[in-house]
Amino acid sequence: MFENVMPEKAMAFVRLSVGLTCGWPLPSVATKAQVLCYRILKVLGAVSAVGLFLPVLYAAILHFGDATNFSKATVMALACAQVLTHTLITGIQHDRCQRLIENVTASLKIAKSYERDVYQRYVDTYCRFYGLTVMWYYVSPVVVVFGSALLPQPFPAVSEYPFRVDYEPVKTIIIVHQTFVGFQCSAAVCVNMFAAMLLLYTAARYEILMIDLRESTSIDALAMCVKKYYSVTRFAKDVTDATQYIVWFTIMISSGILVLCGLNIIGRQPFIVKLQFMFLAWIALMGVLMCALPADALINASTNAVRSAYESTWYNQVLGVQKTVLRILVPQKPIVISFKCFIPVLSLEYYCSYISNSVSLFTALRMVLGEHADFLSSKSSNSSCCID
């Protein structure tokens, strides 16, 4: 299924996967009618997400004493919040993303054979992971909808409405709407793949620069590579500015989902309920991994870009080339995505610590819940003794 995927097809796949959030920017040559239609669809998508966000939030308030229904309703509210935040971010960053996408498209059209090979290698490396993950996300709403038919609840999501919903066609309309919002939530998570595409393309640009530096045999060629380096670095900073808030909200919302899932996984719940929350926790972790994987690749590529000049045969060149190589071998700061006091540096190392902290949190919650259960049991036994 994911064999022989060309870079252009990979971009088309990303564009299709984020379609329900209108996350893919319009081309700069779009007509006024297209821009108006695009904005209307964005607003309608946000209204649709709010149409489920409020009922599930209301359900979370009503079912506060029921751990299972409260957690399910809150997780769905967080998923709807992700739709709203990613829709808002892609709208605010539209012009910047438009500029970046057009840069990517133009580079692919004029790419040389060795540059195409680098882009193709990145696509071959990551297309299977992202393709299967996106398919998993879009199959999940279908499973939830059909699975809700086997559960004692009227709708796919745990929700409450301030009016009667137990008659047709209102019931069918609500089921269809909740199913559509489920696909919107899948598209919102796929916005992470849009950010990953830009980050991986930037890493590929650095790797192409490394090839050019290794093959440079003159001062003019080295000077041209230095200019390319600063051009790629400006592009990389533009990419991180466009994607950092997508990453930040993804990690925040995933953290909230993991806490709610952990409370039910370690609590005294039936195995089927625990299995459902394990599934949700896995989805949250995969969403963070979609951002951490390309960010780590960009760190490595931007760190090693200038060092690659040392790997060339500079020692066999004329003295001027040797001096130029030694001058450009100045340590450069890697391109990273970070937030003070929240995300030091987004990388695979951070992702491992993120999982480790989640497990530690689950362990702490289990101890607290265990002590609370022991306290309640001792309290109930003491009260029964007094009654006797």
Short mmCIF file of C-alpha atoms in Angstrom, two decimals:
data_model
loop_
_atom_site.label_atom_id
_atom_site.label_comp_id
_atom_site.label_asym_id
_atom_site.label_seq_id
_atom_site.Cartn_x
_atom_site.Cartn_y
_atom_site.Cartn_z
CA MET A 1 0.00 0.00 0.00
CA PHE A 2 2.81 2.41 0.88
CA GLU A 3 5.31 1.21 -1.71
CA ASN A 4 6.79 3.61 -4.30
CA VAL A 5 5.14 6.70 -2.79
CA MET A 6 6.44 9.84 -4.50
CA PRO A 7 6.94 13.10 -2.54
CA GLU A 8 4.08 14.75 -4.46
CA LYS A 9 1.73 11.89 -3.54
CA ALA A 10 2.82 12.14 0.07
CA MET A 11 1.88 15.83 0.07
CA ALA A 12 -1.49 15.01 -1.51
CA PHE A 13 -2.09 12.40 1.21
CA VAL A 14 -1.35 14.97 3.94
CA ARG A 15 -3.63 17.49 2.26
CA LEU A 16 -6.46 14.97 2.13
CA SER A 17 -5.98 13.85 5.74
CA VAL A 18 -6.38 17.40 7.16
CA GLY A 19 -9.23 18.31 4.81
CA LEU A 20 -11.98 18.40 7.44
CA THR A 21 -10.12 21.07 9.43
CA CYS A 22 -9.24 23.13 6.34
CA GLY A 23 -5.68 22.95 7.66
CA TRP A 24 -4.06 22.98 4.21
CA PRO A 25 -3.57 26.58 3.03
CA LEU A 26 -4.99 27.90 -0.19
CA PRO A 27 -2.58 28.74 -3.03
CA SER A 28 -1.61 32.37 -3.42
CA VAL A 29 -3.44 32.47 -6.78
CA ALA A 30 -6.77 31.51 -5.20
CA THR A 31 -9.74 33.61 -6.28
CA LYS A 32 -11.87 35.67 -3.91
CA ALA A 33 -14.65 33.10 -4.22
CA GLN A 34 -12.28 30.31 -3.17
CA VAL A 35 -11.03 32.34 -0.20
CA LEU A 36 -14.61 33.10 0.88
CA CYS A 37 -15.62 29.44 0.57
CA TYR A 38 -12.51 28.39 2.51
CA ARG A 39 -13.31 30.76 5.38
CA ILE A 40 -16.96 29.70 5.48
CA LEU A 41 -15.94 26.04 5.69
CA LYS A 42 -13.53 26.84 8.52
CA VAL A 43 -16.25 28.64 10.48
CA LEU A 44 -18.75 25.82 9.86
CA GLY A 45 -16.19 23.27 11.02
CA ALA A 46 -15.60 25.23 14.22
CA VAL A 47 -19.36 25.55 14.82
CA SER A 48 -19.72 21.80 14.30
CA ALA A 49 -17.03 21.09 16.90
CA VAL A 50 -18.64 23.51 19.37
CA GLY A 51 -21.97 21.73 18.75
CA LEU A 52 -20.50 18.60 20.39
CA PHE A 53 -18.10 20.31 22.80
CA LEU A 54 -20.92 21.88 24.81
CA PRO A 55 -23.05 18.70 25.20
CA VAL A 56 -20.07 16.55 26.28
CA LEU A 57 -18.93 19.27 28.68
CA TYR A 58 -22.44 19.37 30.12
CA ALA A 59 -22.37 15.59 30.41
CA ALA A 60 -19.04 15.74 32.25
CA ILE A 61 -20.59 18.10 34.79
CA LEU A 62 -23.67 15.92 35.27
CA HIS A 63 -21.65 12.68 35.54
CA PHE A 64 -18.96 14.07 37.82
CA GLY A 65 -19.56 11.28 40.33
CA ASP A 66 -19.32 8.56 37.65
CA ALA A 67 -15.62 8.03 36.84
CA THR A 68 -16.19 6.19 33.54
CA ASN A 69 -18.76 8.53 31.97
CA PHE A 70 -17.02 11.62 33.34
CA SER A 71 -13.71 10.54 31.80
CA LYS A 72 -15.28 9.62 28.44
CA ALA A 73 -17.11 12.94 28.24
CA THR A 74 -14.03 14.94 29.24
CA VAL A 75 -11.80 13.11 26.75
CA MET A 76 -14.28 13.92 23.99
CA ALA A 77 -14.39 17.55 25.14
CA LEU A 78 -10.58 17.68 24.90
CA ALA A 79 -10.74 16.16 21.41
CA CYS A 80 -13.23 18.84 20.33
CA ALA A 81 -10.98 21.48 21.89
CA GLN A 82 -8.14 20.16 19.74
CA VAL A 83 -10.29 20.60 16.64
CA LEU A 84 -10.97 24.20 17.63
CA THR A 85 -7.37 25.06 18.53
CA HIS A 86 -5.87 23.50 15.40
CA THR A 87 -8.51 25.17 13.24
CA LEU A 88 -7.65 28.50 14.86
CA ILE A 89 -3.87 28.00 14.59
CA THR A 90 -3.96 27.00 10.92
CA GLY A 91 -6.18 30.01 10.26
CA ILE A 92 -3.81 32.44 12.01
CA GLN A 93 -0.74 30.87 10.38
CA HIS A 94 -2.40 30.59 6.95
CA ASP A 95 -0.18 33.07 5.10
CA ARG A 96 3.01 31.62 6.59
CA CYS A 97 1.96 28.03 5.83
CA GLN A 98 0.97 29.11 2.32
CA ARG A 99 4.46 30.51 1.77
CA LEU A 100 6.09 27.37 3.15
CA ILE A 101 3.99 24.99 1.05
CA GLU A 102 4.69 26.94 -2.12
CA ASN A 103 8.39 26.81 -1.29
CA VAL A 104 8.19 23.03 -0.88
CA THR A 105 6.27 22.62 -4.15
CA ALA A 106 8.70 24.80 -6.09
CA SER A 107 11.72 22.96 -4.67
CA LEU A 108 10.31 19.59 -5.70
CA LYS A 109 9.74 20.81 -9.26
CA ILE A 110 13.32 22.03 -9.77
CA ALA A 111 15.05 19.39 -7.64
CA LYS A 112 18.08 17.69 -9.12
CA SER A 113 18.38 13.91 -9.23
CA TYR A 114 20.40 13.59 -6.02
CA GLU A 115 18.03 15.98 -4.26
CA ARG A 116 15.06 13.88 -5.38
CA ASP A 117 16.84 10.85 -3.97
CA VAL A 118 17.09 12.52 -0.57
CA TYR A 119 13.42 13.53 -0.57
CA GLN A 120 12.42 10.04 -1.71
CA ARG A 121 14.46 8.43 1.07
CA TYR A 122 12.66 10.52 3.68
CA VAL A 123 9.30 9.58 2.18
CA ASP A 124 10.22 5.88 2.15
CA THR A 125 11.41 6.07 5.76
CA TYR A 126 8.36 7.76 7.26
CA CYS A 127 5.41 7.12 4.93
CA ARG A 128 4.52 3.74 6.40
CA PHE A 129 4.41 5.00 9.99
CA TYR A 130 2.37 8.11 9.22
CA GLY A 131 0.14 6.34 6.71
CA LEU A 132 -0.83 3.56 9.11
CA THR A 133 -1.29 6.06 11.96
CA VAL A 134 -3.66 8.20 9.89
CA MET A 135 -5.62 5.13 8.83
CA TRP A 136 -5.85 4.12 12.48
CA TYR A 137 -7.19 7.54 13.43
CA TYR A 138 -9.87 7.51 10.74
CA VAL A 139 -10.96 3.94 11.51
CA SER A 140 -11.37 4.79 15.22
CA PRO A 141 -14.55 6.90 14.83
CA VAL A 142 -16.14 4.09 12.80
CA VAL A 143 -15.32 1.58 15.54
CA VAL A 144 -16.71 3.91 18.20
CA VAL A 145 -19.96 4.48 16.30
CA PHE A 146 -20.62 0.78 15.70
CA GLY A 147 -19.41 -0.12 19.18
CA SER A 148 -21.83 2.34 20.78
CA ALA A 149 -24.69 0.24 19.39
CA LEU A 150 -23.62 -2.53 21.78
CA LEU A 151 -23.46 -0.23 24.79
CA PRO A 152 -26.37 1.10 26.89
CA GLN A 153 -26.00 4.67 25.61
CA PRO A 154 -28.09 6.40 22.94
CA PHE A 155 -25.25 8.19 21.15
CA PRO A 156 -21.63 7.45 20.21
CA ALA A 157 -20.34 10.07 22.68
CA VAL A 158 -21.39 10.47 26.30
CA SER A 159 -23.39 13.67 25.92
CA GLU A 160 -26.36 15.48 27.40
CA TYR A 161 -28.64 17.96 25.65
CA PRO A 162 -30.93 20.53 27.29
CA PHE A 163 -33.87 19.34 25.16
CA ARG A 164 -35.58 16.10 24.17
CA VAL A 165 -33.50 13.88 21.87
CA ASP A 166 -35.35 10.55 22.16
CA TYR A 167 -37.39 10.88 18.96
CA GLU A 168 -36.75 10.88 15.24
CA PRO A 169 -35.31 12.56 13.25
CA VAL A 170 -33.48 14.39 16.06
CA LYS A 171 -31.80 11.22 17.29
CA THR A 172 -30.48 10.32 13.83
CA ILE A 173 -29.27 13.88 13.22
CA ILE A 174 -27.31 13.84 16.50
CA ILE A 175 -25.75 10.46 15.68
CA VAL A 176 -24.68 11.69 12.22
CA HIS A 177 -23.32 14.93 13.71
CA GLN A 178 -21.33 13.14 16.39
CA THR A 179 -19.92 10.78 13.77
CA PHE A 180 -18.86 13.73 11.63
CA VAL A 181 -17.20 15.44 14.61
CA GLY A 182 -15.37 12.17 15.28
CA PHE A 183 -13.84 12.41 11.81
CA GLN A 184 -13.05 16.07 12.50
CA CYS A 185 -11.13 14.97 15.60
CA SER A 186 -9.16 12.52 13.44
CA ALA A 187 -8.36 15.30 10.98
CA ALA A 188 -7.27 17.57 13.85
CA VAL A 189 -4.75 14.95 15.01
CA CYS A 190 -3.56 14.64 11.41
CA VAL A 191 -2.59 18.31 11.52
CA ASN A 192 0.41 16.95 13.44
CA MET A 193 1.37 15.12 10.24
CA PHE A 194 1.17 18.41 8.35
CA ALA A 195 3.64 19.88 10.84
CA ALA A 196 5.77 16.73 10.57
CA MET A 197 5.88 17.06 6.77
CA LEU A 198 7.31 20.59 7.01
CA LEU A 199 9.85 19.54 9.64
CA LEU A 200 11.00 16.50 7.66
CA TYR A 201 11.28 18.55 4.46
CA THR A 202 13.51 21.01 6.34
CA ALA A 203 15.67 18.15 7.62
CA ALA A 204 15.97 16.90 4.02
CA ARG A 205 17.09 20.38 2.91
CA TYR A 206 19.86 20.27 5.52
CA GLU A 207 20.91 16.83 4.31
CA ILE A 208 21.10 18.08 0.73
CA LEU A 209 23.28 20.92 1.97
CA MET A 210 25.54 18.36 3.64
CA ILE A 211 26.02 16.62 0.29
CA ASP A 212 26.90 19.93 -1.38
CA LEU A 213 29.43 20.75 1.34
CA ARG A 214 31.15 17.39 1.02
CA GLU A 215 31.55 17.87 -2.72
CA SER A 216 32.77 21.48 -2.57
CA THR A 217 36.30 21.85 -3.97
CA SER A 218 36.58 25.62 -4.37
CA ILE A 219 36.14 28.77 -2.35
CA ASP A 220 33.21 29.88 -4.52
CA ALA A 221 31.41 26.55 -3.96
CA LEU A 222 31.94 26.80 -0.21
CA ALA A 223 30.67 30.38 -0.20
CA MET A 224 27.57 29.27 -2.09
CA CYS A 225 26.99 26.48 0.46
CA VAL A 226 27.28 28.95 3.33
CA LYS A 227 24.62 31.13 1.67
CA LYS A 228 22.43 28.05 1.26
CA TYR A 229 22.96 27.20 4.92
CA TYR A 230 21.65 30.56 6.12
CA SER A 231 18.76 30.36 3.65
CA VAL A 232 17.78 26.91 4.92
CA THR A 233 18.16 28.09 8.53
CA ARG A 234 15.77 31.01 7.92
CA PHE A 235 13.32 28.59 6.35
CA ALA A 236 13.70 26.21 9.32
CA LYS A 237 12.97 28.97 11.82
CA ASP A 238 9.90 29.91 9.78
CA VAL A 239 8.77 26.27 9.96
CA THR A 240 9.25 26.05 13.73
CA ASP A 241 7.32 29.31 14.21
CA ALA A 242 4.46 27.87 12.16
CA THR A 243 4.35 24.49 13.91
CA GLN A 244 5.33 25.13 17.52
CA TYR A 245 1.82 26.00 18.72
CA ILE A 246 0.40 22.90 17.03
CA VAL A 247 2.94 20.85 18.97
CA TRP A 248 2.26 22.70 22.22
CA PHE A 249 -1.50 22.21 22.16
CA THR A 250 -1.08 18.59 21.06
CA ILE A 251 1.10 17.82 24.09
CA MET A 252 -1.20 19.72 26.47
CA ILE A 253 -4.35 17.95 25.28
CA SER A 254 -2.60 14.56 25.15
CA SER A 255 -1.41 15.07 28.73
CA GLY A 256 -4.96 15.71 29.91
CA ILE A 257 -6.23 12.63 28.06
CA LEU A 258 -3.44 10.48 29.56
CA VAL A 259 -4.32 11.59 33.10
CA LEU A 260 -8.00 10.73 32.61
CA CYS A 261 -7.13 7.40 30.99
CA GLY A 262 -4.68 6.59 33.77
CA LEU A 263 -7.32 7.16 36.45
CA ASN A 264 -9.56 4.56 34.82
CA ILE A 265 -6.81 2.11 33.90
CA ILE A 266 -5.52 1.88 37.47
CA GLY A 267 -8.96 2.21 39.06
CA ARG A 268 -11.45 -0.50 39.86
CA GLN A 269 -13.08 -0.67 36.47
CA PRO A 270 -14.22 -3.64 34.33
CA PHE A 271 -11.64 -4.97 31.89
CA ILE A 272 -13.62 -3.72 28.85
CA VAL A 273 -13.59 -0.17 30.25
CA LYS A 274 -9.86 -0.37 30.94
CA LEU A 275 -9.30 -1.62 27.40
CA GLN A 276 -11.17 1.38 25.99
CA PHE A 277 -9.04 3.83 27.95
CA MET A 278 -5.84 1.98 27.01
CA PHE A 279 -6.88 2.52 23.40
CA LEU A 280 -7.40 6.25 24.03
CA ALA A 281 -4.06 6.53 25.84
CA TRP A 282 -2.32 4.87 22.90
CA ILE A 283 -3.90 7.39 20.50
CA ALA A 284 -2.70 10.29 22.69
CA LEU A 285 0.86 8.93 22.81
CA MET A 286 0.93 8.40 19.05
CA GLY A 287 -0.15 12.02 18.52
CA VAL A 288 2.87 13.25 20.50
CA LEU A 289 5.19 10.83 18.67
CA MET A 290 4.02 12.25 15.32
CA CYS A 291 5.56 15.57 16.40
CA ALA A 292 8.62 14.30 18.28
CA LEU A 293 9.92 12.06 15.47
CA PRO A 294 10.43 14.77 12.80
CA ALA A 295 11.61 17.30 15.40
CA ASP A 296 14.39 14.88 16.39
CA ALA A 297 15.35 14.38 12.73
CA LEU A 298 15.56 18.16 12.27
CA ILE A 299 17.80 18.54 15.34
CA ASN A 300 20.24 15.95 14.01
CA ALA A 301 20.26 17.36 10.47
CA SER A 302 20.73 21.00 11.55
CA THR A 303 23.49 20.02 14.00
CA ASN A 304 25.48 17.99 11.47
CA ALA A 305 25.02 20.31 8.48
CA VAL A 306 28.13 22.43 8.93
CA ARG A 307 30.20 19.54 10.29
CA SER A 308 29.82 17.77 6.97
CA ALA A 309 32.32 20.21 5.45
CA TYR A 310 35.00 18.50 7.52
CA GLU A 311 34.08 15.17 5.92
CA SER A 312 35.08 16.40 2.47
CA THR A 313 38.57 16.12 1.00
CA TRP A 314 39.43 19.66 2.13
CA TYR A 315 42.90 18.56 3.24
CA ASN A 316 43.78 17.77 -0.39
CA GLN A 317 42.63 21.17 -1.66
CA VAL A 318 44.55 24.43 -1.97
CA LEU A 319 45.41 26.43 1.12
CA GLY A 320 42.57 28.92 0.56
CA VAL A 321 39.97 26.15 0.59
CA GLN A 322 41.48 24.65 3.75
CA LYS A 323 41.33 27.98 5.57
CA THR A 324 37.73 28.55 4.42
CA VAL A 325 36.65 25.13 5.69
CA LEU A 326 38.25 25.79 9.08
CA ARG A 327 36.49 29.17 9.29
CA ILE A 328 33.02 27.74 8.65
CA LEU A 329 33.48 24.93 11.18
CA VAL A 330 31.95 27.06 13.90
CA PRO A 331 29.46 25.29 16.20
CA GLN A 332 25.91 26.21 15.19
CA LYS A 333 22.83 26.04 17.36
CA PRO A 334 20.44 23.27 16.28
CA ILE A 335 16.93 24.14 15.15
CA VAL A 336 14.61 23.02 17.94
CA ILE A 337 11.01 23.36 19.06
CA SER A 338 10.86 24.34 22.72
CA PHE A 339 8.75 26.17 25.29
CA LYS A 340 10.23 27.48 28.49
CA CYS A 341 9.19 25.57 31.63
CA PHE A 342 7.13 23.14 29.53
CA ILE A 343 9.05 21.60 26.62
CA PRO A 344 12.84 21.95 27.01
CA VAL A 345 13.58 20.50 23.55
CA LEU A 346 11.11 18.42 21.57
CA SER A 347 12.93 15.24 20.56
CA LEU A 348 12.76 11.48 20.95
CA GLU A 349 14.60 11.88 24.25
CA TYR A 350 11.85 14.22 25.44
CA TYR A 351 9.25 11.73 24.22
CA CYS A 352 10.86 8.96 26.27
CA SER A 353 10.85 11.20 29.34
CA TYR A 354 7.22 12.09 28.56
CA ILE A 355 6.26 8.41 28.66
CA SER A 356 8.36 7.87 31.79
CA ASN A 357 6.64 10.77 33.56
CA SER A 358 3.24 9.41 32.52
CA VAL A 359 4.06 6.02 34.03
CA SER A 360 5.32 7.72 37.21
CA LEU A 361 2.10 9.73 37.39
CA PHE A 362 0.02 6.55 37.02
CA THR A 363 2.02 4.93 39.83
CA ALA A 364 1.49 7.94 42.11
CA LEU A 365 -2.23 7.99 41.34
CA ARG A 366 -2.46 4.29 42.06
CA MET A 367 -0.84 4.80 45.49
CA VAL A 368 -3.13 7.72 46.28
CA LEU A 369 -6.25 5.83 45.20
CA GLY A 370 -5.10 2.77 47.16
CA GLU A 371 -4.67 4.80 50.35
CA HIS A 372 -8.03 6.46 49.76
CA ALA A 373 -9.69 3.04 49.37
CA ASP A 374 -8.02 1.75 52.55
CA PHE A 375 -9.18 4.84 54.41
CA LEU A 376 -12.75 4.39 53.22
CA SER A 377 -12.77 0.72 54.11
CA SER A 378 -11.41 1.37 57.62
CA LYS A 379 -13.91 4.18 58.10
CA SER A 380 -16.81 1.96 57.10
CA SER A 381 -15.62 -0.85 59.42
CA ASN A 382 -15.33 1.54 62.36
CA SER A 383 -18.80 2.85 61.76
CA SER A 384 -20.20 -0.67 61.64
CA CYS A 385 -18.49 -1.49 64.95
CA CYS A 386 -20.11 1.49 66.57
CA ILE A 387 -23.49 0.39 65.30
CA ASP A 388 -23.00 -3.04 66.76
#
